[in-house]
Amino acid sequence: MSAVVASQPAAPVARRRSYGRYVLAKVLGALGSLAFVVVVNFFLFRVLPGDPARVLGRDRLKSPADQAAFRSEYGLDQSLPHQFLTYLQNTFTGHLGDSIRYRVPVSELILDRLWPTLLLVGTSTLLAMLIGVWIGIVGAWNRGRTFDRASTGVTLTLYSMPEWWLGLLLIAVLAVGLGPLDGIFPTGQLHSNDVDPTSLEGVLDTAWHLVLPVLTLTLAYLAEYSLVMRSSLLDEIGEDYLTTARAKGLRDVVVRRRHAVRNALLPTTTVSALSFGFVVSGAITIETVFSIPGLGLLSSEALTGPDYWVLQGTFLVAAGGVILANLVVNLVYGLLDPRVRT
Amino acid sequence: MTGDADSLNPFLGYEAVSYEAWALEYDFLVGYKMTDMSPEPALAESWETSDDGLTWTFHLRDGLKWNDGVPLTAADVAYTYNRVLTERIAGGTWRSYLKTTSSVTAPDDQTVVLQLDSPSATLPLLPIPIIPEHIWKDVSKDAMKQYADEPSDGKPVVGSGPFMLVEGTAGGSSYKFVENPYWWGDGPHVDQVVIQVYKSQDPMAQALIKGEIDFAEGLTPLQVKALQDQPGVTAHNGISPIFEEIGFNTGSVDTETGKPLGDPNPAVLDPKFRHALGYAVDTEQIVRTAYQGAAEPGTTIVPPFYTTWHWEPPDDEKFTFDLDQAAAELDAAGYVKGDDGKRTLPDGKPIGKLRLFARSSEKPSVDTMDLLKSWLGQLGIDSEVTAMDSSSLGDRIIEGTYDIFQWDWYVEPDPDGILGDFTCDQLGNLNDSWYCDDDYDAMYAAQGAETDRDARAEIVKKMQQQLYEDAPYIVTAYTKVGEAFRSDAFACFQPQPDPGGVWLIQYGGHNYPLLRAAAEAGDCDGTPSAAGAVEVGDDGTPTAASVSAAAGDGNTMGGFLAGVLSTLVVVAGFWALNRRRTVDDRE
């Protein structure tokens, strides 16, 4: 690598690094961020009000001796530096400590709650991205026409609605039914309680239960993608190369697909990739409305107590998701557009 | 906040759903009577006590079996109690019921003997889940804090209760129980009970309307009202043992040094000042506006729910809303109005602003404090209301940096627990008004050793009277719990207490075996007042309407079996949050 760099004459602005070097720099940067998060993560939650021995111990801990025993059981009586070391050890072994509330390893809890969140938020993000980008393209290409105005209005309205309210409306209309029309979807839960979620029937049942929450989130997320796509495509529409393309006699559809959209996709890619980083942090309000046991609920519920180890675990996973997504975006960028490597 | 089970191990969990699961899975030696929560035979058929009150002998029923077919003997009971007595974790929740017990033995298969150091007032009530020795002998003292006690490999948890747990984990979203064929009692008449955890109330109410679930608990007054208009649904606000209070800082101290702690306003330290404010609180208006009518005006810390123990203030002592009376008492105690129209302390200094704290998560809490602020204002006392999350308020109470707060308590059937929370022993722990009085403590000790129920009730009432006069708390309301069920699917809910009490999430769990499908309900087999429960709702829905609604609405893909009862529990429900609130020492 160094040979490559050395052979290049000094560039007037900055030397362009090789991709390998670029990757190394980005990975190190990501690891640095992660290390920072690991440290902040520990101290961040220690400033929360409340005392687990009081809130989670409830009336069972009637004497100071009981409380002392409770604290020592969970290592809460140790000095902060000592607790920090334990935390580091727990983090690197992947065990993440024991939940004070549920008395099980946090890693188990997170794994249990991960897949409902991935299904719910992951599917919604994907759908919102595909549909939103399509709406943005069609809207920008037909700027000012009925579809453009209608889609912009609707997606913005949905975007501005509180998610839980939208969810409740959908439950009332599509699950319970309006007037003489019966609702067809379940009102909540991840799956029926009499099916095995791993069987074929269980998978279908879970999908059935996820229709409304996924629909809610998809509708709420649409504007994020459609607006970005629309505006970046509008930027491209006035460009000379499109006139050239048209002058070559290309059909409108081809001009749009091959030339305009391709160039306008970059900002959308960024938004999408970063959104995927947030998938693992869950969707607290929608998980609450539809009673879906996901990571968002787990972390918000752990705030009472506070259940430090669960909070640290979920926060670490959420931050890790964002850092990873960032890294992937950077790496893909470096590949797509050599200019960013400078 | 969640309404899931934090742990299904009866020695670890503390959430309402966990208690409900144990009530279904396990039996007590002596449980609660449905109607008034007095002790009632369960595994023990009869009992007697020696003349000195130091030996209690319990006789078990014939032919008791665990749900795996193994005989249940007195040795299992002694085993359970001995673990409670000797192990810290096992004793955490349950030792208070065996407070003065020194030893438990099983001289034969059907006899359990308790030896006491001193007489105990709470016996024979022993609502401790009895666990099977042949299973738990493999769970060591150290393994206890991790033992989940959940079904594994499709095998139910071994217990002796009317139902057995076949599915469910700590923190899960549903818990499934099926009938225990070996149960000693009559019933159950439903095949299974499913407890489904909802994280918000509106979707739960909608699920009930749709028939996805058959019972819902923890509903708001507004939802109860709306559900009463639904065909096939019966809804009510059930009486429950919850009281709401305005609490004062009566003198926060450092428990180690005994020196004053925090910065309470001198006014609230004075019992005369607090007593005067008793006349400045309009409990009827609080019930009307803060609780939307789903409560009764409050008086003392033992709710009228517990008829044996509740002390009702006589008319000449009772706080009535009377600002003139309040003003007169304040004047008499030296809190006279200054030139600016504001009241001063007896030494002539200004009172300043009283700091009122409410819990931001509970709207009624904030409403109550806003009302109090306006009443104080009319008396010439300035105050400011601050709402904060309950953890922060808990910290503040421990530090003594408050004057007045609003909170609530869930009171157990035996008054020992709530009375003990006002003793000097609990300063810096559960005693959040920092009340400490020698006479009171002496009475507390006396009631705990008094085995005669009537004599004990006398002391318990005197203690309530003293607290009423000294007013560390002004009890504002006894709140109710909103419940609803599909009356076209199920019947025979027996209220606790009767009449007017809650239908399902009760002390003891004995109501589940009584439930029947609406079509087969008949007279509920003569269960006292069980049919009456169905009529409590004011929509007049006939109880034996079509059962088809319960047998799978066609909307749920799997559909429910006929005779399946789903119980819903809300996260936001009272039980989950307020089973017991605590305040403890500083770190």
Short mmCIF file of C-alpha atoms in Angstrom, two decimals, chain B residues 285-572:
data_model
loop_
_atom_site.label_atom_id
_atom_site.label_comp_id
_atom_site.label_asym_id
_atom_site.label_seq_id
_atom_site.Cartn_x
_atom_site.Cartn_y
_atom_site.Cartn_z
CA GLN B 285 -64.34 16.96 44.61
CA ILE B 286 -61.11 14.99 44.31
CA VAL B 287 -63.13 11.86 43.60
CA ARG B 288 -65.27 13.70 41.07
CA THR B 289 -62.59 15.51 39.11
CA ALA B 290 -59.30 13.69 39.69
CA TYR B 291 -60.72 10.15 39.61
CA GLN B 292 -63.72 10.76 37.35
CA GLY B 293 -66.00 9.19 39.91
CA ALA B 294 -64.21 5.82 39.98
CA ALA B 295 -63.33 6.11 43.69
CA GLU B 296 -64.83 6.72 47.12
CA PRO B 297 -63.84 9.61 49.40
CA GLY B 298 -61.09 8.46 51.75
CA THR B 299 -60.68 8.55 55.51
CA THR B 300 -58.09 6.21 57.07
CA ILE B 301 -55.17 4.07 55.92
CA VAL B 302 -57.10 0.81 56.32
CA PRO B 303 -59.77 0.86 53.58
CA PRO B 304 -63.40 0.07 54.47
CA PHE B 305 -62.82 -2.90 52.12
CA TYR B 306 -61.51 -4.60 55.28
CA THR B 307 -64.58 -4.35 57.47
CA THR B 308 -62.95 -6.00 60.48
CA TRP B 309 -60.10 -3.52 60.72
CA HIS B 310 -61.34 -0.23 59.27
CA TRP B 311 -61.93 2.67 61.66
CA GLU B 312 -64.50 5.17 60.48
CA PRO B 313 -64.08 8.58 62.11
CA PRO B 314 -67.20 9.65 64.04
CA ASP B 315 -68.96 12.77 62.78
CA ASP B 316 -67.43 15.13 65.33
CA GLU B 317 -63.90 14.10 64.38
CA LYS B 318 -64.30 13.55 60.68
CA PHE B 319 -62.71 15.97 58.25
CA THR B 320 -65.45 17.69 56.32
CA PHE B 321 -64.60 20.24 53.69
CA ASP B 322 -64.87 23.43 55.73
CA LEU B 323 -62.37 26.18 55.04
CA ASP B 324 -63.73 28.24 57.97
CA GLN B 325 -62.97 25.40 60.36
CA ALA B 326 -59.51 25.03 58.82
CA ALA B 327 -58.89 28.77 59.17
CA ALA B 328 -60.09 28.72 62.80
CA GLU B 329 -57.74 25.85 63.68
CA LEU B 330 -54.84 27.55 61.93
CA ASP B 331 -55.54 30.78 63.83
CA ALA B 332 -55.73 28.87 67.11
CA ALA B 333 -52.40 27.19 66.42
CA GLY B 334 -50.73 30.54 65.75
CA TYR B 335 -50.71 30.51 61.96
CA VAL B 336 -52.43 33.88 61.74
CA LYS B 337 -52.71 36.08 58.69
CA GLY B 338 -50.16 38.86 58.30
CA ASP B 339 -50.66 42.28 56.77
CA ASP B 340 -50.28 40.89 53.26
CA GLY B 341 -53.10 38.40 53.82
CA LYS B 342 -50.66 35.48 53.94
CA ARG B 343 -50.46 33.25 56.98
CA THR B 344 -47.31 33.28 59.07
CA LEU B 345 -45.62 30.75 61.30
CA PRO B 346 -46.38 30.99 65.05
CA ASP B 347 -43.10 32.90 65.50
CA GLY B 348 -44.28 35.54 63.05
CA LYS B 349 -42.00 34.58 60.18
CA PRO B 350 -43.62 34.00 56.78
CA ILE B 351 -44.49 30.41 55.88
CA GLY B 352 -43.24 30.94 52.37
CA LYS B 353 -44.19 28.55 49.60
CA LEU B 354 -45.07 24.97 50.46
CA ARG B 355 -43.61 22.56 47.93
CA LEU B 356 -46.23 20.11 46.64
CA PHE B 357 -45.02 17.11 44.65
CA ALA B 358 -47.08 14.95 42.33
CA ARG B 359 -46.27 11.94 40.18
CA SER B 360 -46.19 12.98 36.53
CA SER B 361 -47.18 9.49 35.37
CA GLU B 362 -50.53 9.71 37.18
CA LYS B 363 -52.88 12.45 36.11
CA PRO B 364 -55.06 12.13 39.25
CA SER B 365 -51.95 12.77 41.33
CA VAL B 366 -51.29 16.06 39.56
CA ASP B 367 -54.98 17.01 39.65
CA THR B 368 -55.13 16.40 43.40
CA MET B 369 -52.15 18.62 44.05
CA ASP B 370 -53.55 21.38 41.84
CA LEU B 371 -56.76 21.27 43.85
CA LEU B 372 -54.83 21.35 47.12
CA LYS B 373 -52.89 24.37 45.90
CA SER B 374 -56.10 26.27 45.27
CA TRP B 375 -57.53 25.37 48.70
CA LEU B 376 -54.29 26.40 50.41
CA GLY B 377 -54.44 29.63 48.47
CA GLN B 378 -57.92 30.33 49.82
CA LEU B 379 -56.51 29.87 53.34
CA GLY B 380 -53.74 32.38 52.64
CA ILE B 381 -50.95 29.83 52.17
CA ASP B 382 -48.76 29.94 49.08
CA SER B 383 -47.67 26.73 47.42
CA GLU B 384 -46.28 25.42 44.17
CA VAL B 385 -46.94 22.10 42.45
CA THR B 386 -44.12 20.13 40.83
CA ALA B 387 -44.78 16.91 38.92
CA MET B 388 -41.96 14.41 38.52
CA ASP B 389 -41.44 10.75 37.76
CA SER B 390 -41.91 8.44 40.71
CA SER B 391 -38.23 7.44 40.95
CA SER B 392 -37.22 11.07 41.37
CA LEU B 393 -39.99 11.67 43.89
CA GLY B 394 -38.86 8.58 45.79
CA ASP B 395 -35.33 9.99 45.94
CA ARG B 396 -36.67 13.32 47.12
CA ILE B 397 -38.69 11.74 49.91
CA ILE B 398 -35.64 9.81 51.09
CA GLU B 399 -33.68 13.05 51.17
CA GLY B 400 -36.44 14.88 53.03
CA THR B 401 -36.46 17.75 50.53
CA TYR B 402 -40.24 18.11 50.24
CA ASP B 403 -43.21 19.41 52.22
CA ILE B 404 -46.16 17.53 50.76
CA PHE B 405 -46.47 14.72 48.20
CA GLN B 406 -49.20 12.62 46.61
CA TRP B 407 -48.99 8.84 46.34
CA ASP B 408 -50.98 5.68 46.97
CA TRP B 409 -50.79 2.29 48.68
CA TYR B 410 -52.18 -1.15 47.98
CA VAL B 411 -53.24 -2.52 51.36
CA GLU B 412 -52.97 -6.21 52.19
CA PRO B 413 -55.77 -8.08 53.95
CA ASP B 414 -53.83 -8.14 57.20
CA PRO B 415 -53.36 -4.58 58.48
CA ASP B 416 -49.98 -5.37 60.06
CA GLY B 417 -48.12 -4.36 56.90
CA ILE B 418 -49.60 -0.91 56.36
CA LEU B 419 -49.61 -0.08 60.08
CA GLY B 420 -45.94 -1.05 60.31
CA ASP B 421 -45.09 1.49 57.63
CA PHE B 422 -45.67 4.30 60.13
CA THR B 423 -43.35 2.95 62.83
CA CYS B 424 -39.97 4.45 63.75
CA ASP B 425 -38.39 1.19 62.54
CA GLN B 426 -39.32 2.04 58.98
CA LEU B 427 -37.86 5.54 58.97
CA GLY B 428 -35.72 5.95 55.91
CA ASN B 429 -37.33 2.87 54.43
CA LEU B 430 -41.07 2.46 53.91
CA ASN B 431 -42.11 5.28 56.24
CA ASP B 432 -42.38 8.04 53.66
CA SER B 433 -44.03 10.63 55.91
CA TRP B 434 -41.22 10.25 58.49
CA TYR B 435 -43.83 9.66 61.20
CA CYS B 436 -42.35 8.40 64.46
CA ASP B 437 -44.24 8.19 67.73
CA ASP B 438 -43.61 6.03 70.80
CA ASP B 439 -47.28 5.49 71.68
CA TYR B 440 -47.98 4.41 68.16
CA ASP B 441 -45.04 1.99 68.13
CA ALA B 442 -46.21 0.50 71.44
CA MET B 443 -49.67 -0.09 69.98
CA TYR B 444 -48.10 -1.63 66.87
CA ALA B 445 -46.22 -4.14 69.00
CA ALA B 446 -49.37 -4.86 71.04
CA GLN B 447 -51.60 -5.55 68.01
CA GLY B 448 -48.96 -7.88 66.56
CA ALA B 449 -49.08 -10.07 69.65
CA GLU B 450 -52.83 -9.96 70.25
CA THR B 451 -54.36 -13.22 69.09
CA ASP B 452 -57.92 -12.31 69.90
CA ARG B 453 -59.34 -10.87 66.69
CA ASP B 454 -61.75 -8.45 68.38
CA ALA B 455 -59.20 -7.18 70.88
CA ARG B 456 -56.69 -6.73 68.08
CA ALA B 457 -59.23 -4.84 65.97
CA GLU B 458 -59.67 -2.42 68.90
CA ILE B 459 -55.94 -1.60 68.90
CA VAL B 460 -55.80 -1.41 65.11
CA LYS B 461 -58.65 1.11 65.17
CA LYS B 462 -56.96 3.19 67.85
CA MET B 463 -53.84 3.35 65.72
CA GLN B 464 -55.86 4.60 62.76
CA GLN B 465 -57.45 7.20 65.00
CA GLN B 466 -54.08 8.48 66.14
CA LEU B 467 -52.83 8.69 62.56
CA TYR B 468 -56.03 10.48 61.58
CA GLU B 469 -55.51 13.11 64.26
CA ASP B 470 -51.76 13.58 63.73
CA ALA B 471 -52.34 13.50 59.98
CA PRO B 472 -49.02 12.37 58.52
CA TYR B 473 -51.32 11.42 55.66
CA ILE B 474 -54.63 12.87 54.58
CA VAL B 475 -56.29 9.95 52.83
CA THR B 476 -58.09 11.43 49.84
CA ALA B 477 -59.69 8.52 48.02
CA TYR B 478 -60.20 4.77 47.83
CA THR B 479 -59.80 4.10 44.14
CA LYS B 480 -61.53 1.40 42.14
CA VAL B 481 -60.30 -0.91 39.42
CA GLY B 482 -62.02 -0.92 36.03
CA GLU B 483 -62.93 -4.43 34.88
CA ALA B 484 -65.00 -5.89 32.06
CA PHE B 485 -65.84 -9.36 30.78
CA ARG B 486 -67.70 -11.02 27.93
CA SER B 487 -70.95 -11.84 29.69
CA ASP B 488 -72.10 -13.68 26.56
CA ALA B 489 -69.23 -16.12 27.08
CA PHE B 490 -68.58 -16.44 30.81
CA ALA B 491 -70.44 -16.14 34.07
CA CYS B 492 -70.13 -16.79 37.80
CA PHE B 493 -67.58 -14.13 38.67
CA GLN B 494 -67.65 -13.69 42.41
CA PRO B 495 -66.79 -10.20 43.61
CA GLN B 496 -64.26 -9.70 46.39
CA PRO B 497 -65.42 -8.19 48.64
CA ASP B 498 -69.08 -8.94 48.10
CA PRO B 499 -70.85 -6.81 46.93
CA GLY B 500 -69.07 -4.35 44.71
CA GLY B 501 -65.58 -5.85 44.76
CA VAL B 502 -63.24 -6.79 41.95
CA TRP B 503 -64.18 -9.81 39.85
CA LEU B 504 -61.00 -11.61 39.05
CA ILE B 505 -57.60 -10.34 40.17
CA GLN B 506 -58.21 -10.96 43.85
CA TYR B 507 -56.49 -12.20 46.96
CA GLY B 508 -56.30 -15.96 46.86
CA GLY B 509 -57.33 -16.75 43.30
CA HIS B 510 -60.20 -18.99 44.42
CA ASN B 511 -62.57 -17.36 42.00
CA TYR B 512 -61.11 -19.03 38.91
CA PRO B 513 -62.47 -22.50 39.74
CA LEU B 514 -65.95 -20.98 40.08
CA LEU B 515 -66.09 -19.53 36.58
CA ARG B 516 -68.33 -21.19 34.04
CA ALA B 517 -69.21 -20.78 30.40
CA ALA B 518 -72.29 -18.58 30.18
CA ALA B 519 -74.37 -21.27 28.48
CA GLU B 520 -73.74 -23.78 31.29
CA ALA B 521 -73.85 -21.30 34.10
CA GLY B 522 -77.31 -22.10 35.42
CA ASP B 523 -77.36 -20.84 38.96
CA CYS B 524 -73.56 -21.11 39.16
CA ASP B 525 -74.08 -24.24 41.27
CA GLY B 526 -75.36 -22.19 44.13
CA THR B 527 -72.17 -20.21 44.52
CA PRO B 528 -73.25 -17.40 46.78
CA SER B 529 -73.88 -14.22 44.84
CA ALA B 530 -71.89 -15.39 41.88
CA ALA B 531 -74.78 -14.78 39.53
CA GLY B 532 -75.16 -11.41 41.15
CA ALA B 533 -71.76 -10.48 39.94
CA VAL B 534 -72.95 -10.70 36.41
CA GLU B 535 -75.77 -8.33 37.18
CA VAL B 536 -73.51 -5.75 38.71
CA GLY B 537 -72.88 -4.26 35.31
CA ASP B 538 -75.76 -1.97 34.53
CA ASP B 539 -76.32 -2.92 30.94
CA GLY B 540 -78.65 -5.74 31.84
CA THR B 541 -77.20 -8.13 29.30
CA PRO B 542 -78.64 -11.59 29.80
CA THR B 543 -75.91 -13.92 31.00
CA ALA B 544 -76.71 -16.85 28.77
CA ALA B 545 -76.42 -15.23 25.38
CA SER B 546 -74.70 -16.92 22.48
CA VAL B 547 -71.44 -18.57 23.39
CA SER B 548 -70.28 -18.63 19.81
CA ALA B 549 -68.53 -15.33 20.30
CA ALA B 550 -66.11 -16.96 22.65
CA ALA B 551 -65.60 -19.95 20.42
CA GLY B 552 -63.46 -18.05 18.01
CA ASP B 553 -64.79 -14.97 16.35
CA GLY B 554 -63.38 -16.26 13.11
CA ASN B 555 -61.02 -13.35 13.24
CA THR B 556 -58.19 -14.82 15.20
CA MET B 557 -56.48 -17.27 12.94
CA GLY B 558 -56.17 -19.97 15.52
CA GLY B 559 -59.46 -19.31 17.19
CA PHE B 560 -60.15 -20.11 20.81
CA LEU B 561 -61.49 -23.36 22.13
CA ALA B 562 -64.88 -23.06 23.70
CA GLY B 563 -64.47 -22.64 27.40
CA VAL B 564 -61.14 -20.94 27.24
CA LEU B 565 -60.85 -17.93 29.42
CA SER B 566 -58.42 -15.24 28.54
CA THR B 567 -57.53 -12.80 31.23
CA LEU B 568 -56.04 -9.55 30.27
CA VAL B 569 -53.73 -7.57 32.37
CA VAL B 570 -52.60 -4.11 31.51
CA VAL B 571 -49.20 -2.81 32.09
CA ALA B 572 -50.60 0.42 33.16
#
